[in-house]
Amino acid sequence: MPEKDKRLILVRNDLLKEIAKITAKEGKTVFAFTNEVFEQALKAHEMQTNLSEVIEFFEFMKFQKDTGAVIIRSDMLDYMANKLYEIDKEELLQKWYNSGLWYGKYLSVKFSDQDPLKTFEKLIRLSAWDLTDFSVTNREKKIRIRYVSPRLTPENTNLYLKFLEGILHALNYRTLKNDCMKGMILLELEKQK
């Protein structure tokens, strides 16, 4: 490569030390490693995102994989949920609640070094389909959850309410109020001691 095709780039010393460790371990040159990083950053930019969002999404997908989540088309989920809801509504609601409990416990263990409520909010935003409005309002020891997804059937809205309650109960919140109708969930919870 001609000398004029190279450029000097300033890098923080702590980063350069970490890069040197990685390249030594992987048998790469610093030049190859940094070019790979820049290539990936440019791909992310072309996708109208950035590396931070890519990493966040990767962490989420890995978390989902680790929890046993599977990818399924939403119309298939709707069909199965609606059929089971007709057959055994109470057991299905309990299973969604229990699944939320497990998910919440795993969330608190996996991300023990992070604020569990912020992690919960981030995961819901990343995983929910056709979500038009989602907010977590935290005031002192009480939180309010607003979840709006007009695509949800009435049955799936009830199931998702139970799942959210399960997660939050596992994070040591107690339900004060829950309200839902097709595509809308409102929850008010209080942190327990």
JSON list of C-alpha atoms in Angstrom, two decimals:
[
{"chain": "A", "resi": 1, "resn": "MET", "atom": "CA", "xyz": [0.00, 0.00, 0.00]},
{"chain": "A", "resi": 2, "resn": "PRO", "atom": "CA", "xyz": [1.49, 3.39, -0.94]},
{"chain": "A", "resi": 3, "resn": "GLU", "atom": "CA", "xyz": [2.52, 5.54, 1.99]},
{"chain": "A", "resi": 4, "resn": "LYS", "atom": "CA", "xyz": [0.09, 8.31, 0.98]},
{"chain": "A", "resi": 5, "resn": "ASP", "atom": "CA", "xyz": [-2.88, 5.93, 1.54]},
{"chain": "A", "resi": 6, "resn": "LYS", "atom": "CA", "xyz": [-2.21, 5.72, 5.29]},
{"chain": "A", "resi": 7, "resn": "ARG", "atom": "CA", "xyz": [-3.21, 8.27, 7.89]},
{"chain": "A", "resi": 8, "resn": "LEU", "atom": "CA", "xyz": [-2.18, 8.84, 11.47]},
{"chain": "A", "resi": 9, "resn": "ILE", "atom": "CA", "xyz": [-5.06, 8.58, 13.93]},
{"chain": "A", "resi": 10, "resn": "LEU", "atom": "CA", "xyz": [-4.80, 9.56, 17.55]},
{"chain": "A", "resi": 11, "resn": "VAL", "atom": "CA", "xyz": [-6.14, 6.98, 20.00]},
{"chain": "A", "resi": 12, "resn": "ARG", "atom": "CA", "xyz": [-6.42, 7.15, 23.77]},
{"chain": "A", "resi": 13, "resn": "ASN", "atom": "CA", "xyz": [-3.65, 5.22, 25.47]},
{"chain": "A", "resi": 14, "resn": "ASP", "atom": "CA", "xyz": [-6.00, 2.98, 27.49]},
{"chain": "A", "resi": 15, "resn": "LEU", "atom": "CA", "xyz": [-7.79, 1.95, 24.29]},
{"chain": "A", "resi": 16, "resn": "LEU", "atom": "CA", "xyz": [-4.54, 1.30, 22.49]},
{"chain": "A", "resi": 17, "resn": "LYS", "atom": "CA", "xyz": [-3.38, -0.98, 25.32]},
{"chain": "A", "resi": 18, "resn": "GLU", "atom": "CA", "xyz": [-6.61, -3.00, 25.11]},
{"chain": "A", "resi": 19, "resn": "ILE", "atom": "CA", "xyz": [-6.30, -3.20, 21.32]},
{"chain": "A", "resi": 20, "resn": "ALA", "atom": "CA", "xyz": [-2.73, -4.45, 21.69]},
{"chain": "A", "resi": 21, "resn": "LYS", "atom": "CA", "xyz": [-3.91, -7.20, 24.08]},
{"chain": "A", "resi": 22, "resn": "ILE", "atom": "CA", "xyz": [-6.68, -8.28, 21.70]},
{"chain": "A", "resi": 23, "resn": "THR", "atom": "CA", "xyz": [-4.49, -8.28, 18.61]},
{"chain": "A", "resi": 24, "resn": "ALA", "atom": "CA", "xyz": [-1.75, -10.24, 20.37]},
{"chain": "A", "resi": 25, "resn": "LYS", "atom": "CA", "xyz": [-4.29, -12.82, 21.54]},
{"chain": "A", "resi": 26, "resn": "GLU", "atom": "CA", "xyz": [-5.94, -13.12, 18.11]},
{"chain": "A", "resi": 27, "resn": "GLY", "atom": "CA", "xyz": [-2.74, -12.95, 16.07]},
{"chain": "A", "resi": 28, "resn": "LYS", "atom": "CA", "xyz": [-3.81, -9.82, 14.20]},
{"chain": "A", "resi": 29, "resn": "THR", "atom": "CA", "xyz": [-1.99, -6.61, 13.56]},
{"chain": "A", "resi": 30, "resn": "VAL", "atom": "CA", "xyz": [-3.25, -3.37, 15.09]},
{"chain": "A", "resi": 31, "resn": "PHE", "atom": "CA", "xyz": [-3.61, -2.10, 11.53]},
{"chain": "A", "resi": 32, "resn": "ALA", "atom": "CA", "xyz": [-5.92, -5.02, 10.56]},
{"chain": "A", "resi": 33, "resn": "PHE", "atom": "CA", "xyz": [-7.93, -4.72, 13.77]},
{"chain": "A", "resi": 34, "resn": "THR", "atom": "CA", "xyz": [-8.54, -0.97, 13.47]},
{"chain": "A", "resi": 35, "resn": "ASN", "atom": "CA", "xyz": [-9.46, -1.30, 9.79]},
{"chain": "A", "resi": 36, "resn": "GLU", "atom": "CA", "xyz": [-11.99, -3.98, 10.70]},
{"chain": "A", "resi": 37, "resn": "VAL", "atom": "CA", "xyz": [-13.46, -1.71, 13.39]},
{"chain": "A", "resi": 38, "resn": "PHE", "atom": "CA", "xyz": [-13.77, 1.17, 10.92]},
{"chain": "A", "resi": 39, "resn": "GLU", "atom": "CA", "xyz": [-15.33, -1.11, 8.27]},
{"chain": "A", "resi": 40, "resn": "GLN", "atom": "CA", "xyz": [-17.97, -2.29, 10.76]},
{"chain": "A", "resi": 41, "resn": "ALA", "atom": "CA", "xyz": [-18.66, 1.26, 11.92]},
{"chain": "A", "resi": 42, "resn": "LEU", "atom": "CA", "xyz": [-19.20, 2.30, 8.29]},
{"chain": "A", "resi": 43, "resn": "LYS", "atom": "CA", "xyz": [-21.59, -0.65, 7.72]},
{"chain": "A", "resi": 44, "resn": "ALA", "atom": "CA", "xyz": [-23.56, 0.39, 10.79]},
{"chain": "A", "resi": 45, "resn": "HIS", "atom": "CA", "xyz": [-23.68, 3.96, 9.48]},
{"chain": "A", "resi": 46, "resn": "GLU", "atom": "CA", "xyz": [-24.98, 2.70, 6.10]},
{"chain": "A", "resi": 47, "resn": "MET", "atom": "CA", "xyz": [-27.72, 0.87, 8.04]},
{"chain": "A", "resi": 48, "resn": "GLN", "atom": "CA", "xyz": [-28.59, 4.22, 9.67]},
{"chain": "A", "resi": 49, "resn": "THR", "atom": "CA", "xyz": [-27.47, 3.08, 13.09]},
{"chain": "A", "resi": 50, "resn": "ASN", "atom": "CA", "xyz": [-24.28, 3.15, 15.13]},
{"chain": "A", "resi": 51, "resn": "LEU", "atom": "CA", "xyz": [-22.07, 0.62, 16.87]},
{"chain": "A", "resi": 52, "resn": "SER", "atom": "CA", "xyz": [-23.62, 1.36, 20.27]},
{"chain": "A", "resi": 53, "resn": "GLU", "atom": "CA", "xyz": [-27.07, 0.44, 18.97]},
{"chain": "A", "resi": 54, "resn": "VAL", "atom": "CA", "xyz": [-25.68, -2.65, 17.23]},
{"chain": "A", "resi": 55, "resn": "ILE", "atom": "CA", "xyz": [-24.01, -3.81, 20.46]},
{"chain": "A", "resi": 56, "resn": "GLU", "atom": "CA", "xyz": [-27.17, -3.10, 22.47]},
{"chain": "A", "resi": 57, "resn": "PHE", "atom": "CA", "xyz": [-29.24, -5.12, 19.99]},
{"chain": "A", "resi": 58, "resn": "PHE", "atom": "CA", "xyz": [-26.70, -7.96, 20.03]},
{"chain": "A", "resi": 59, "resn": "GLU", "atom": "CA", "xyz": [-26.80, -8.06, 23.84]},
{"chain": "A", "resi": 60, "resn": "PHE", "atom": "CA", "xyz": [-30.60, -8.20, 23.68]},
{"chain": "A", "resi": 61, "resn": "MET", "atom": "CA", "xyz": [-30.62, -11.00, 21.08]},
{"chain": "A", "resi": 62, "resn": "LYS", "atom": "CA", "xyz": [-28.08, -12.98, 23.11]},
{"chain": "A", "resi": 63, "resn": "PHE", "atom": "CA", "xyz": [-30.21, -12.46, 26.22]},
{"chain": "A", "resi": 64, "resn": "GLN", "atom": "CA", "xyz": [-33.28, -13.69, 24.32]},
{"chain": "A", "resi": 65, "resn": "LYS", "atom": "CA", "xyz": [-31.39, -16.72, 23.02]},
{"chain": "A", "resi": 66, "resn": "ASP", "atom": "CA", "xyz": [-30.08, -17.52, 26.51]},
{"chain": "A", "resi": 67, "resn": "THR", "atom": "CA", "xyz": [-33.63, -17.37, 27.92]},
{"chain": "A", "resi": 68, "resn": "GLY", "atom": "CA", "xyz": [-34.91, -19.83, 25.33]},
{"chain": "A", "resi": 69, "resn": "ALA", "atom": "CA", "xyz": [-36.89, -17.31, 23.27]},
{"chain": "A", "resi": 70, "resn": "VAL", "atom": "CA", "xyz": [-37.72, -18.31, 19.72]},
{"chain": "A", "resi": 71, "resn": "ILE", "atom": "CA", "xyz": [-38.58, -16.26, 16.67]},
{"chain": "A", "resi": 72, "resn": "ILE", "atom": "CA", "xyz": [-42.13, -16.74, 15.48]},
{"chain": "A", "resi": 73, "resn": "ARG", "atom": "CA", "xyz": [-44.33, -14.64, 13.25]},
{"chain": "A", "resi": 74, "resn": "SER", "atom": "CA", "xyz": [-46.79, -12.58, 15.27]},
{"chain": "A", "resi": 75, "resn": "ASP", "atom": "CA", "xyz": [-49.79, -13.88, 13.29]},
{"chain": "A", "resi": 76, "resn": "MET", "atom": "CA", "xyz": [-48.85, -17.43, 14.33]},
{"chain": "A", "resi": 77, "resn": "LEU", "atom": "CA", "xyz": [-48.51, -16.37, 17.97]},
{"chain": "A", "resi": 78, "resn": "ASP", "atom": "CA", "xyz": [-51.89, -14.63, 17.76]},
{"chain": "A", "resi": 79, "resn": "TYR", "atom": "CA", "xyz": [-53.54, -17.72, 16.31]},
{"chain": "A", "resi": 80, "resn": "MET", "atom": "CA", "xyz": [-52.11, -20.09, 18.92]},
{"chain": "A", "resi": 81, "resn": "ALA", "atom": "CA", "xyz": [-52.76, -17.73, 21.82]},
{"chain": "A", "resi": 82, "resn": "ASN", "atom": "CA", "xyz": [-56.36, -17.10, 20.75]},
{"chain": "A", "resi": 83, "resn": "LYS", "atom": "CA", "xyz": [-57.09, -20.84, 20.38]},
{"chain": "A", "resi": 84, "resn": "LEU", "atom": "CA", "xyz": [-55.53, -21.71, 23.75]},
{"chain": "A", "resi": 85, "resn": "TYR", "atom": "CA", "xyz": [-57.25, -18.73, 25.37]},
{"chain": "A", "resi": 86, "resn": "GLU", "atom": "CA", "xyz": [-60.63, -20.19, 24.31]},
{"chain": "A", "resi": 87, "resn": "ILE", "atom": "CA", "xyz": [-59.74, -23.63, 25.68]},
{"chain": "A", "resi": 88, "resn": "ASP", "atom": "CA", "xyz": [-58.04, -22.81, 29.00]},
{"chain": "A", "resi": 89, "resn": "LYS", "atom": "CA", "xyz": [-57.83, -19.08, 29.68]},
{"chain": "A", "resi": 90, "resn": "GLU", "atom": "CA", "xyz": [-56.84, -19.30, 33.37]},
{"chain": "A", "resi": 91, "resn": "GLU", "atom": "CA", "xyz": [-54.00, -21.78, 32.88]},
{"chain": "A", "resi": 92, "resn": "LEU", "atom": "CA", "xyz": [-52.66, -19.82, 29.92]},
{"chain": "A", "resi": 93, "resn": "LEU", "atom": "CA", "xyz": [-52.72, -16.56, 31.91]},
{"chain": "A", "resi": 94, "resn": "GLN", "atom": "CA", "xyz": [-50.90, -18.32, 34.77]},
{"chain": "A", "resi": 95, "resn": "LYS", "atom": "CA", "xyz": [-48.26, -19.68, 32.39]},
{"chain": "A", "resi": 96, "resn": "TRP", "atom": "CA", "xyz": [-47.61, -16.20, 30.97]},
{"chain": "A", "resi": 97, "resn": "TYR", "atom": "CA", "xyz": [-47.34, -14.81, 34.51]},
{"chain": "A", "resi": 98, "resn": "ASN", "atom": "CA", "xyz": [-44.93, -17.59, 35.53]},
{"chain": "A", "resi": 99, "resn": "SER", "atom": "CA", "xyz": [-42.90, -16.99, 32.40]},
{"chain": "A", "resi": 100, "resn": "GLY", "atom": "CA", "xyz": [-42.68, -13.31, 33.35]},
{"chain": "A", "resi": 101, "resn": "LEU", "atom": "CA", "xyz": [-41.55, -14.26, 36.88]},
{"chain": "A", "resi": 102, "resn": "TRP", "atom": "CA", "xyz": [-38.77, -16.43, 35.46]},
{"chain": "A", "resi": 103, "resn": "TYR", "atom": "CA", "xyz": [-37.79, -13.76, 32.94]},
{"chain": "A", "resi": 104, "resn": "GLY", "atom": "CA", "xyz": [-37.66, -11.10, 35.69]},
{"chain": "A", "resi": 105, "resn": "LYS", "atom": "CA", "xyz": [-35.47, -13.26, 37.94]},
{"chain": "A", "resi": 106, "resn": "TYR", "atom": "CA", "xyz": [-33.13, -14.03, 35.07]},
{"chain": "A", "resi": 107, "resn": "LEU", "atom": "CA", "xyz": [-33.02, -10.34, 34.17]},
{"chain": "A", "resi": 108, "resn": "SER", "atom": "CA", "xyz": [-32.05, -9.40, 37.73]},
{"chain": "A", "resi": 109, "resn": "VAL", "atom": "CA", "xyz": [-29.28, -12.02, 37.81]},
{"chain": "A", "resi": 110, "resn": "LYS", "atom": "CA", "xyz": [-27.95, -11.44, 34.30]},
{"chain": "A", "resi": 111, "resn": "PHE", "atom": "CA", "xyz": [-27.87, -7.65, 34.64]},
{"chain": "A", "resi": 112, "resn": "SER", "atom": "CA", "xyz": [-27.18, -7.43, 38.38]},
{"chain": "A", "resi": 113, "resn": "ASP", "atom": "CA", "xyz": [-24.75, -4.54, 37.84]},
{"chain": "A", "resi": 114, "resn": "GLN", "atom": "CA", "xyz": [-27.43, -2.41, 36.13]},
{"chain": "A", "resi": 115, "resn": "ASP", "atom": "CA", "xyz": [-30.64, -0.73, 37.22]},
{"chain": "A", "resi": 116, "resn": "PRO", "atom": "CA", "xyz": [-33.20, -3.52, 36.75]},
{"chain": "A", "resi": 117, "resn": "LEU", "atom": "CA", "xyz": [-36.02, -1.13, 35.87]},
{"chain": "A", "resi": 118, "resn": "LYS", "atom": "CA", "xyz": [-33.98, 0.58, 33.15]},
{"chain": "A", "resi": 119, "resn": "THR", "atom": "CA", "xyz": [-32.90, -2.81, 31.80]},
{"chain": "A", "resi": 120, "resn": "PHE", "atom": "CA", "xyz": [-36.54, -3.96, 31.81]},
{"chain": "A", "resi": 121, "resn": "GLU", "atom": "CA", "xyz": [-37.57, -0.83, 29.90]},
{"chain": "A", "resi": 122, "resn": "LYS", "atom": "CA", "xyz": [-34.79, -1.26, 27.34]},
{"chain": "A", "resi": 123, "resn": "LEU", "atom": "CA", "xyz": [-35.64, -4.92, 26.76]},
{"chain": "A", "resi": 124, "resn": "ILE", "atom": "CA", "xyz": [-39.35, -4.22, 26.29]},
{"chain": "A", "resi": 125, "resn": "ARG", "atom": "CA", "xyz": [-38.60, -1.44, 23.80]},
{"chain": "A", "resi": 126, "resn": "LEU", "atom": "CA", "xyz": [-36.32, -3.76, 21.83]},
{"chain": "A", "resi": 127, "resn": "SER", "atom": "CA", "xyz": [-38.63, -6.79, 21.88]},
{"chain": "A", "resi": 128, "resn": "ALA", "atom": "CA", "xyz": [-42.15, -5.45, 21.47]},
{"chain": "A", "resi": 129, "resn": "TRP", "atom": "CA", "xyz": [-43.66, -5.56, 18.02]},
{"chain": "A", "resi": 130, "resn": "ASP", "atom": "CA", "xyz": [-45.78, -2.70, 16.71]},
{"chain": "A", "resi": 131, "resn": "LEU", "atom": "CA", "xyz": [-45.27, -0.78, 19.93]},
{"chain": "A", "resi": 132, "resn": "THR", "atom": "CA", "xyz": [-46.59, 2.76, 19.52]},
{"chain": "A", "resi": 133, "resn": "ASP", "atom": "CA", "xyz": [-46.23, 3.97, 23.09]},
{"chain": "A", "resi": 134, "resn": "PHE", "atom": "CA", "xyz": [-44.33, 2.61, 26.05]},
{"chain": "A", "resi": 135, "resn": "SER", "atom": "CA", "xyz": [-43.28, 4.47, 29.15]},
{"chain": "A", "resi": 136, "resn": "VAL", "atom": "CA", "xyz": [-42.07, 3.71, 32.64]},
{"chain": "A", "resi": 137, "resn": "THR", "atom": "CA", "xyz": [-42.64, 6.57, 35.03]},
{"chain": "A", "resi": 138, "resn": "ASN", "atom": "CA", "xyz": [-40.77, 6.22, 38.30]},
{"chain": "A", "resi": 139, "resn": "ARG", "atom": "CA", "xyz": [-41.88, 8.39, 41.24]},
{"chain": "A", "resi": 140, "resn": "GLU", "atom": "CA", "xyz": [-40.37, 7.57, 44.59]},
{"chain": "A", "resi": 141, "resn": "LYS", "atom": "CA", "xyz": [-41.33, 3.94, 45.23]},
{"chain": "A", "resi": 142, "resn": "LYS", "atom": "CA", "xyz": [-44.18, 3.78, 42.71]},
{"chain": "A", "resi": 143, "resn": "ILE", "atom": "CA", "xyz": [-43.96, 3.17, 39.00]},
{"chain": "A", "resi": 144, "resn": "ARG", "atom": "CA", "xyz": [-46.47, 3.51, 36.21]},
{"chain": "A", "resi": 145, "resn": "ILE", "atom": "CA", "xyz": [-46.22, 1.47, 33.04]},
{"chain": "A", "resi": 146, "resn": "ARG", "atom": "CA", "xyz": [-48.06, 2.47, 29.87]},
{"chain": "A", "resi": 147, "resn": "TYR", "atom": "CA", "xyz": [-47.92, 0.03, 26.97]},
{"chain": "A", "resi": 148, "resn": "VAL", "atom": "CA", "xyz": [-49.82, 0.70, 23.76]},
{"chain": "A", "resi": 149, "resn": "SER", "atom": "CA", "xyz": [-49.74, -1.61, 20.76]},
{"chain": "A", "resi": 150, "resn": "PRO", "atom": "CA", "xyz": [-52.94, -1.41, 18.69]},
{"chain": "A", "resi": 151, "resn": "ARG", "atom": "CA", "xyz": [-52.04, -4.60, 16.82]},
{"chain": "A", "resi": 152, "resn": "LEU", "atom": "CA", "xyz": [-52.45, -6.75, 19.96]},
{"chain": "A", "resi": 153, "resn": "THR", "atom": "CA", "xyz": [-55.62, -8.79, 20.16]},
{"chain": "A", "resi": 154, "resn": "PRO", "atom": "CA", "xyz": [-57.66, -8.56, 23.38]},
{"chain": "A", "resi": 155, "resn": "GLU", "atom": "CA", "xyz": [-56.39, -12.01, 24.35]},
{"chain": "A", "resi": 156, "resn": "ASN", "atom": "CA", "xyz": [-52.74, -11.14, 23.72]},
{"chain": "A", "resi": 157, "resn": "THR", "atom": "CA", "xyz": [-53.17, -7.88, 25.62]},
{"chain": "A", "resi": 158, "resn": "ASN", "atom": "CA", "xyz": [-54.30, -9.84, 28.70]},
{"chain": "A", "resi": 159, "resn": "LEU", "atom": "CA", "xyz": [-51.47, -12.35, 28.28]},
{"chain": "A", "resi": 160, "resn": "TYR", "atom": "CA", "xyz": [-48.88, -9.62, 27.91]},
{"chain": "A", "resi": 161, "resn": "LEU", "atom": "CA", "xyz": [-50.26, -7.85, 31.00]},
{"chain": "A", "resi": 162, "resn": "LYS", "atom": "CA", "xyz": [-49.66, -11.03, 33.01]},
{"chain": "A", "resi": 163, "resn": "PHE", "atom": "CA", "xyz": [-46.16, -11.39, 31.56]},
{"chain": "A", "resi": 164, "resn": "LEU", "atom": "CA", "xyz": [-45.26, -7.78, 32.47]},
{"chain": "A", "resi": 165, "resn": "GLU", "atom": "CA", "xyz": [-46.68, -8.24, 35.97]},
{"chain": "A", "resi": 166, "resn": "GLY", "atom": "CA", "xyz": [-44.62, -11.41, 36.41]},
{"chain": "A", "resi": 167, "resn": "ILE", "atom": "CA", "xyz": [-41.42, -9.61, 35.43]},
{"chain": "A", "resi": 168, "resn": "LEU", "atom": "CA", "xyz": [-42.10, -6.69, 37.75]},
{"chain": "A", "resi": 169, "resn": "HIS", "atom": "CA", "xyz": [-43.14, -8.93, 40.65]},
{"chain": "A", "resi": 170, "resn": "ALA", "atom": "CA", "xyz": [-39.82, -10.75, 40.26]},
{"chain": "A", "resi": 171, "resn": "LEU", "atom": "CA", "xyz": [-38.13, -7.34, 40.47]},
{"chain": "A", "resi": 172, "resn": "ASN", "atom": "CA", "xyz": [-39.86, -6.88, 43.84]},
{"chain": "A", "resi": 173, "resn": "TYR", "atom": "CA", "xyz": [-42.78, -4.66, 42.81]},
{"chain": "A", "resi": 174, "resn": "ARG", "atom": "CA", "xyz": [-46.36, -5.18, 43.96]},
{"chain": "A", "resi": 175, "resn": "THR", "atom": "CA", "xyz": [-49.30, -4.40, 41.67]},
{"chain": "A", "resi": 176, "resn": "LEU", "atom": "CA", "xyz": [-51.52, -1.59, 42.91]},
{"chain": "A", "resi": 177, "resn": "LYS", "atom": "CA", "xyz": [-53.60, -1.30, 39.75]},
{"chain": "A", "resi": 178, "resn": "ASN", "atom": "CA", "xyz": [-53.76, -3.09, 36.44]},
{"chain": "A", "resi": 179, "resn": "ASP", "atom": "CA", "xyz": [-56.01, -2.14, 33.60]},
{"chain": "A", "resi": 180, "resn": "CYS", "atom": "CA", "xyz": [-56.10, -3.30, 30.03]},
{"chain": "A", "resi": 181, "resn": "MET", "atom": "CA", "xyz": [-58.22, -3.31, 26.95]},
{"chain": "A", "resi": 182, "resn": "LYS", "atom": "CA", "xyz": [-57.37, -4.30, 23.40]},
{"chain": "A", "resi": 183, "resn": "GLY", "atom": "CA", "xyz": [-53.85, -3.05, 22.71]},
{"chain": "A", "resi": 184, "resn": "MET", "atom": "CA", "xyz": [-53.50, -0.94, 25.88]},
{"chain": "A", "resi": 185, "resn": "ILE", "atom": "CA", "xyz": [-52.00, -1.82, 29.25]},
{"chain": "A", "resi": 186, "resn": "LEU", "atom": "CA", "xyz": [-51.77, 0.47, 32.26]},
{"chain": "A", "resi": 187, "resn": "LEU", "atom": "CA", "xyz": [-49.98, -0.76, 35.36]},
{"chain": "A", "resi": 188, "resn": "GLU", "atom": "CA", "xyz": [-49.26, 0.93, 38.64]},
{"chain": "A", "resi": 189, "resn": "LEU", "atom": "CA", "xyz": [-46.85, -0.81, 40.98]},
{"chain": "A", "resi": 190, "resn": "GLU", "atom": "CA", "xyz": [-45.07, -0.14, 44.24]},
{"chain": "A", "resi": 191, "resn": "LYS", "atom": "CA", "xyz": [-41.55, -1.21, 45.25]},
{"chain": "A", "resi": 192, "resn": "GLN", "atom": "CA", "xyz": [-41.66, -3.62, 48.18]},
{"chain": "A", "resi": 193, "resn": "LYS", "atom": "CA", "xyz": [-39.21, -3.46, 51.04]}
]
